[in-house]
Coordinates of C-alpha atoms in Angstrom, one line a residue:
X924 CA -6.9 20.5 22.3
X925 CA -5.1 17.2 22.7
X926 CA -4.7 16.9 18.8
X927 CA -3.6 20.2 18.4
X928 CA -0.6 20.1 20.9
X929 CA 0.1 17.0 18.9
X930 CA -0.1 18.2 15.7
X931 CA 2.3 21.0 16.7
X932 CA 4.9 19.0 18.1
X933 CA 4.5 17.1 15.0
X934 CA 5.1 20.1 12.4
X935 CA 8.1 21.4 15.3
X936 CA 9.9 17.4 14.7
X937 CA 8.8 17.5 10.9
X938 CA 10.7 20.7 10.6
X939 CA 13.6 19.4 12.3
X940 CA 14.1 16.2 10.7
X941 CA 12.8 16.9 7.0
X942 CA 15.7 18.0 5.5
X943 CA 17.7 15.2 7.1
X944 CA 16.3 12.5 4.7
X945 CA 14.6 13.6 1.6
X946 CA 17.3 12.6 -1.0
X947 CA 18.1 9.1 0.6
X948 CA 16.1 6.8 -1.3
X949 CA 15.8 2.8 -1.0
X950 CA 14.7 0.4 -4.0
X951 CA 15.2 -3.2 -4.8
X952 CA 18.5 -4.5 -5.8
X953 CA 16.9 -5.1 -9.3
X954 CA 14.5 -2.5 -10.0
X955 CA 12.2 -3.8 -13.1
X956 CA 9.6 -1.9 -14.0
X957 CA 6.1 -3.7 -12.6
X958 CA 7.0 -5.4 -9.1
X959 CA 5.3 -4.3 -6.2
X960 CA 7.9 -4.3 -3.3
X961 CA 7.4 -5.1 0.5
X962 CA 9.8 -2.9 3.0
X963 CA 10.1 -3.2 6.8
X964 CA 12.3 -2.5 9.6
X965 CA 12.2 -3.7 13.1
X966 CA 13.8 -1.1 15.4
X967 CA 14.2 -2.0 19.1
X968 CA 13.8 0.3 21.9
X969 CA 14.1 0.4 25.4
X970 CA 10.4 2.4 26.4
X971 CA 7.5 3.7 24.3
X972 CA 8.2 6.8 22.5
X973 CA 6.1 9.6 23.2
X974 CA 6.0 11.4 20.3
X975 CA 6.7 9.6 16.8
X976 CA 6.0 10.6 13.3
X977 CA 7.2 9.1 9.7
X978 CA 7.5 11.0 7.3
X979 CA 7.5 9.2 3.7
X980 CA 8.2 10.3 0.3
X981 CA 7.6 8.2 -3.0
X982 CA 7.1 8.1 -6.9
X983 CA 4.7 5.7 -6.4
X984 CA 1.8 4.7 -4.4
X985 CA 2.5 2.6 -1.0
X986 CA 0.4 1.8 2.4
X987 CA 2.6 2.4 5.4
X988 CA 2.2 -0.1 8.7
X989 CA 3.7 0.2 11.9
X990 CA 2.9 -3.3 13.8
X991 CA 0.7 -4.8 11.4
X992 CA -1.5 -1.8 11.2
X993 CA -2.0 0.4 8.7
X994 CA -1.6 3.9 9.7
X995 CA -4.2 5.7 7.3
X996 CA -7.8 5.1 6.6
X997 CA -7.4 6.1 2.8
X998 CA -6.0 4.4 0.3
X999 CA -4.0 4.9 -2.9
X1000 CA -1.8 7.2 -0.8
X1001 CA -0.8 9.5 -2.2
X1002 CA -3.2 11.0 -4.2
X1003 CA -2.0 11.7 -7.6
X1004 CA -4.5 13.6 -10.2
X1005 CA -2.7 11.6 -13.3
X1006 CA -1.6 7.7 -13.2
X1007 CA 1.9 8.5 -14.9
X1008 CA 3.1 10.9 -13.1
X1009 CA 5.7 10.0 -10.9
X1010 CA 7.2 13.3 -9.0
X1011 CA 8.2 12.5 -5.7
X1012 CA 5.3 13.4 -2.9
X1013 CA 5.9 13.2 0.6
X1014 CA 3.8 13.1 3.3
X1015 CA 3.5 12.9 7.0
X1016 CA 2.2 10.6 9.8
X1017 CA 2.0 10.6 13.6
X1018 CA 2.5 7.0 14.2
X1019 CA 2.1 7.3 18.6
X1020 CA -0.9 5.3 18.8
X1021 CA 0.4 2.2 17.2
X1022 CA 4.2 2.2 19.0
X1023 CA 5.0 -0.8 21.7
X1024 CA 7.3 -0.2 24.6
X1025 CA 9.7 -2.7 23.1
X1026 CA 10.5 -2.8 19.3
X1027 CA 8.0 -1.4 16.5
X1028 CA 8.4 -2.4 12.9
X1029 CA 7.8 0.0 10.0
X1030 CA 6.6 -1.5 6.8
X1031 CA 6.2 0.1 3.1
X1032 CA 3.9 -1.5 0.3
X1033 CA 5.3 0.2 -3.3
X1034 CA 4.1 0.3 -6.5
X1035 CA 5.1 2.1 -9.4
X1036 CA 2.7 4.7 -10.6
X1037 CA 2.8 2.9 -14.0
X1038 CA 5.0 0.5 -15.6
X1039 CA 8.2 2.0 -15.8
X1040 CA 11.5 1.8 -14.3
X1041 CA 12.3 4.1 -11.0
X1042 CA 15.1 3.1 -8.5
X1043 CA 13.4 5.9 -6.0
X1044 CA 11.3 4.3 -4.9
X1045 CA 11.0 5.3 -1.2
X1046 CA 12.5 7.9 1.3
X1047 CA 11.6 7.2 5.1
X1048 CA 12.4 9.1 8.2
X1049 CA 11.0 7.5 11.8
X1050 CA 11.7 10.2 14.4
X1051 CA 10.2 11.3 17.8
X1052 CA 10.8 11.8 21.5
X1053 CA 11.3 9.6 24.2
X1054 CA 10.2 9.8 28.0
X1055 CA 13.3 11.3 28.9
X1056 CA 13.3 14.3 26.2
X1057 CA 15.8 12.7 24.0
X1058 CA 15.3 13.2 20.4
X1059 CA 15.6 10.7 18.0
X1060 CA 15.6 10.2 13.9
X1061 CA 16.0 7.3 12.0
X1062 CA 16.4 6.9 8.1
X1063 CA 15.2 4.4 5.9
X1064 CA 18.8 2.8 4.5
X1065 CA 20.2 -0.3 3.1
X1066 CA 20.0 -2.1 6.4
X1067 CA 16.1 -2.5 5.7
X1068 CA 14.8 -5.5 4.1
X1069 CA 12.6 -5.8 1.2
X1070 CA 11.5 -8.5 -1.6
X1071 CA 8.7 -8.5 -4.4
X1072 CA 5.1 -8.4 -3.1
X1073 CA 2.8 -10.7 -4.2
X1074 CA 0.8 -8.2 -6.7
X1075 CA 2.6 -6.6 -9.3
X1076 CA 1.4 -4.3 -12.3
X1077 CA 1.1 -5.8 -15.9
X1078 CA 2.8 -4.3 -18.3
X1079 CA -0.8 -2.6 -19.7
X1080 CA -1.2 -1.3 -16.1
X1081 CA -3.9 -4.1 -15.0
X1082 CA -2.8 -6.2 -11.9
X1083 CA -1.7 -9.4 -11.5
X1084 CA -2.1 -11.0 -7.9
X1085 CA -0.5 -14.4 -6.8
X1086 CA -2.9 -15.0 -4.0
X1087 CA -0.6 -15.6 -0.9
X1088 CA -0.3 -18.9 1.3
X1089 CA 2.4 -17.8 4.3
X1090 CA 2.8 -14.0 3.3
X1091 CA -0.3 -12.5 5.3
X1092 CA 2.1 -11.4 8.4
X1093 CA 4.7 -9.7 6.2
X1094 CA 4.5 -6.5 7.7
X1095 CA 4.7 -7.1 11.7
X1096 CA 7.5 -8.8 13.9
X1097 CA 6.3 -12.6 13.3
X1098 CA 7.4 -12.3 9.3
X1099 CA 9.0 -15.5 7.5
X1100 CA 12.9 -14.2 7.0
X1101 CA 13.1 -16.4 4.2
X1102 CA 13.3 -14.4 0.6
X1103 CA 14.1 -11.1 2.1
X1104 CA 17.2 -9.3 1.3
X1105 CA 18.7 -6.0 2.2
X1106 CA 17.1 -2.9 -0.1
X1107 CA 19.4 -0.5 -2.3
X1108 CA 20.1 2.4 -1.3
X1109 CA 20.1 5.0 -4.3
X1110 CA 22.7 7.9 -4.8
X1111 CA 20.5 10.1 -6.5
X1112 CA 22.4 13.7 -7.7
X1113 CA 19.6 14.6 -9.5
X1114 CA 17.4 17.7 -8.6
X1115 CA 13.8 17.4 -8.4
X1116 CA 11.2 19.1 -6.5
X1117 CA 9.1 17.1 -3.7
X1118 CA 5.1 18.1 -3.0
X1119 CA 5.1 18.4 0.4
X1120 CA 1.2 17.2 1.3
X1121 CA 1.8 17.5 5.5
X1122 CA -1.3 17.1 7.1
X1123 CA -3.9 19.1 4.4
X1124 CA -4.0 17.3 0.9
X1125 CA -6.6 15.8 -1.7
X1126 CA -7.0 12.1 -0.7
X1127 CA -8.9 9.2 -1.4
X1128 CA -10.8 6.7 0.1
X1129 CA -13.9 3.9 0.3
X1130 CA -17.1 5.3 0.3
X1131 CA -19.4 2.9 -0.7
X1132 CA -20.1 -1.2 -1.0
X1133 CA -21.7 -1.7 -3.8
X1134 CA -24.1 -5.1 -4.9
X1135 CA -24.2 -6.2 -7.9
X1136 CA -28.0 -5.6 -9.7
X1137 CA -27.8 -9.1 -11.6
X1138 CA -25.7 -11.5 -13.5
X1139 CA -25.2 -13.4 -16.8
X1140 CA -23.7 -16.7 -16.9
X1141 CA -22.6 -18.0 -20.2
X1142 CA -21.0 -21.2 -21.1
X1143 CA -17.2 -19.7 -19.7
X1144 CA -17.9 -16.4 -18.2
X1145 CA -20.4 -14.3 -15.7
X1146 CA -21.0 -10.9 -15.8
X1147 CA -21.8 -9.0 -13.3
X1148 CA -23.3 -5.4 -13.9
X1149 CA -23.4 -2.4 -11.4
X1150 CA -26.1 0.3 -11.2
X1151 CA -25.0 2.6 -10.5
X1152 CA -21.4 2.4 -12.2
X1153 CA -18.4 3.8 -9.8
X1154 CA -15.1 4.1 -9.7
X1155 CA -13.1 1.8 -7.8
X1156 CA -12.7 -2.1 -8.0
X1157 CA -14.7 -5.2 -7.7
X1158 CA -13.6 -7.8 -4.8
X1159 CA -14.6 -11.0 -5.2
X1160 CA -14.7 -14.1 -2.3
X1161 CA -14.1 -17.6 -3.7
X1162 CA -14.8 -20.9 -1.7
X1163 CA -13.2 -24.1 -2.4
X1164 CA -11.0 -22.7 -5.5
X1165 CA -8.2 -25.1 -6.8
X1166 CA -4.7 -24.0 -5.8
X1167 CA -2.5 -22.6 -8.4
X1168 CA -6.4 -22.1 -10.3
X1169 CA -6.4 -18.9 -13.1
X1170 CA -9.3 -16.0 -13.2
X1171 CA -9.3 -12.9 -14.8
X1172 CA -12.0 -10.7 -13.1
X1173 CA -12.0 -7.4 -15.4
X1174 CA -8.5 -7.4 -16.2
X1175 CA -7.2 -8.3 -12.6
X1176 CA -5.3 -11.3 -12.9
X1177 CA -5.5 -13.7 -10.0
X1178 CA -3.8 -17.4 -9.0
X1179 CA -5.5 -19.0 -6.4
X1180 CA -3.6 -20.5 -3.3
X1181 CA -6.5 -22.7 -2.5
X1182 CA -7.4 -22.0 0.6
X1183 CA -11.1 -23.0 1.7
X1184 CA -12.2 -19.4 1.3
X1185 CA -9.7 -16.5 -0.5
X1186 CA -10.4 -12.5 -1.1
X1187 CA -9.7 -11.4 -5.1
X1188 CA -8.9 -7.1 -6.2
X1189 CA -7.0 -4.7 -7.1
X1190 CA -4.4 -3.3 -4.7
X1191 CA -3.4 0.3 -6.4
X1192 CA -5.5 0.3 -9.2
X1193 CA -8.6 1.2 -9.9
X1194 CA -11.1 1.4 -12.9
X1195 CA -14.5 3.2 -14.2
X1196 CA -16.7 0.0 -13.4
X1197 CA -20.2 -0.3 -14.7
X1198 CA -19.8 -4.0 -15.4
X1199 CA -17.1 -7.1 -14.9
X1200 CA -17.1 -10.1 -16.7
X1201 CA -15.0 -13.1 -14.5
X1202 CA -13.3 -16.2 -16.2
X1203 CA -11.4 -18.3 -15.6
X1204 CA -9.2 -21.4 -16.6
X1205 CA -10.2 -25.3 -16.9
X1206 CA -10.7 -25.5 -12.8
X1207 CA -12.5 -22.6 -12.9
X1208 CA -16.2 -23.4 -11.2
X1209 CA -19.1 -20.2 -11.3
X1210 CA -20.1 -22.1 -8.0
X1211 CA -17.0 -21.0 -6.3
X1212 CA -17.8 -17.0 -6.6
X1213 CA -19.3 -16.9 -3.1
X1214 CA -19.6 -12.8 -2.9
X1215 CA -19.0 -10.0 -5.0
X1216 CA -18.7 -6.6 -4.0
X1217 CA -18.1 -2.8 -5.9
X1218 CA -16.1 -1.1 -4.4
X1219 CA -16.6 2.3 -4.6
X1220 CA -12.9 5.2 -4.0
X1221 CA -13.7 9.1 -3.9
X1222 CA -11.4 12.0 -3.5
X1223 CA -11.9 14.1 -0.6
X1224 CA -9.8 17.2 1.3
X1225 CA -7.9 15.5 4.0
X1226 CA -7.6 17.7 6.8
X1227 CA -5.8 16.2 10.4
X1228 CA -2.9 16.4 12.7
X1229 CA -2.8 12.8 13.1
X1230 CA -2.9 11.0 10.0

């Protein structure tokens, strides 16, 4: 019962503040056309909401966090049945759980669908009720800050990850200020239509951890090979890599930062894997691969008030 007053107090402020923000889009300043981009915004209140809800429409792919958290167990978000498409979805969260009583931030990871240029890259709306009744709504707008993530798409649509050393707090309050600068926001005139996905859409997310059934080392390389195959990524952990060390596991491109133990995938995409062969440059040692680990990302029918 609880879930369903909440998901209809939910649709009721949806209703209300949809129309309010679904052509105010925010980039980067210099929109290229395979950075990854980190947004967030702090806002400050007085008490703890009691309703809130953001509602979030991109081109691309993101992950949405309020406080550090990531507000959806799926990932990919949202789902989209072609990799180059990039019609603006929009979708819908009820965010109460994760609010404090004084500030919250609200933090964006983007990617483009596929290398290409887009300046609309996100539309966000934060809106609820407080204790006292009072309504509120808040758009996403050039007072938000934003700078290129540490992963960004290749221009054949692989990944390329700079493995971070101070970045890991990025999207919650304690955030290094340094390299952050004030997003874009984009006049767009141009008509298009938004799929509205609400609470009821095809999703994705992890089902399975897979092993790998054996290995091959040769004199540069090891494959790994998976039975069964799967779609999804492999995620490697490395111990004692070099910093600023070069791999290429299956097409992901990773730097190391050299930290005694560091985590290596793919962020938005994703790949038919039956095998993957890992390499790597001169201070690349097969005695540093510590774990590897399929992955394994199915679609499903998401259906909740809540997330």
């Amino acid at each position: 019962m609880r879930e369903i007053m909440i998901g209809l107090l939910s649709m009721i402020s949806y209703n209300i503040s949809a129309q309010s923000f679904m052509t105010q889009w925010i980039s980067l300043p210099e929109v290229d056309s395979t950075s990854q981009v980190w947004f967030r915004q702090t806002i400050v209140d007085s008490q703890r909401p009691t309703l809130a809800n953001i509602i979030i429409t991109t081109t691309g792919q993101i992950e949405l966090y309020v406080n550090g958290y990531n507000v959806s167990t799926d990932t990919r978000l949202p789902y989209r049945v072609y990799s180059d498409n990039d019609k603006p979805i929009c979708m819908s969260f009820n965010v109460t759980r994760f609010l404090r009583p004084d500030s919250n931030t609200i933090a964006v990871w983007y990617s483009p669908t596929y290398p290409h240029i887009q300046p609309r890259q996100i539309s966000l709306n934060y809106n609820g009720v407080m204790p006292d009744g009072e309504k509120f709504s808040y758009n996403a707008d050039e007072e938000w800050l934003c700078r290129k993530a540490n992963i960004s798409l290749t221009a054949d649509g692989e990944e390329e990850f700079f493995s971070p050393s101070n970045d890991a707090v990025w999207n919650s309050s304690e955030y290094e200020p340094a390299c952050w600068i004030g997003a874009k926001l984009q006049n767009d005139d141009t008509t298009s239509s938004i799929t509205d996905y609400a609470s009821f859409y095809n999703s994705r997310r992890v089902t399975k951890i897979i092993r790998p059934e054996c290995h091959k080392i040769s004199r540069d390389s090891i494959e790994y090979r998976f039975n069964p195959a799967f779609q999804g990524y492999v995620r490697i952990t490395l111990r004692e890599a070099k910093k600023g060390e070069k791999l290429d596991i299956g097409g992901l491109k990773y730097t190391c930062n050299g930290d005694i133990d560091e985590q290596a995938y793919r962020k938005f995409t994703d790949k038919y894997c039956d095998y993957v062969i890992i390499c790597g440059d001169r201070k690349f040692r097969k005695s540093q691969i510590q774990n590897v680990e399929g992955v394994e990302i199915s679609t499903y029918f998401h259906s909740n008030w809540l997330y």
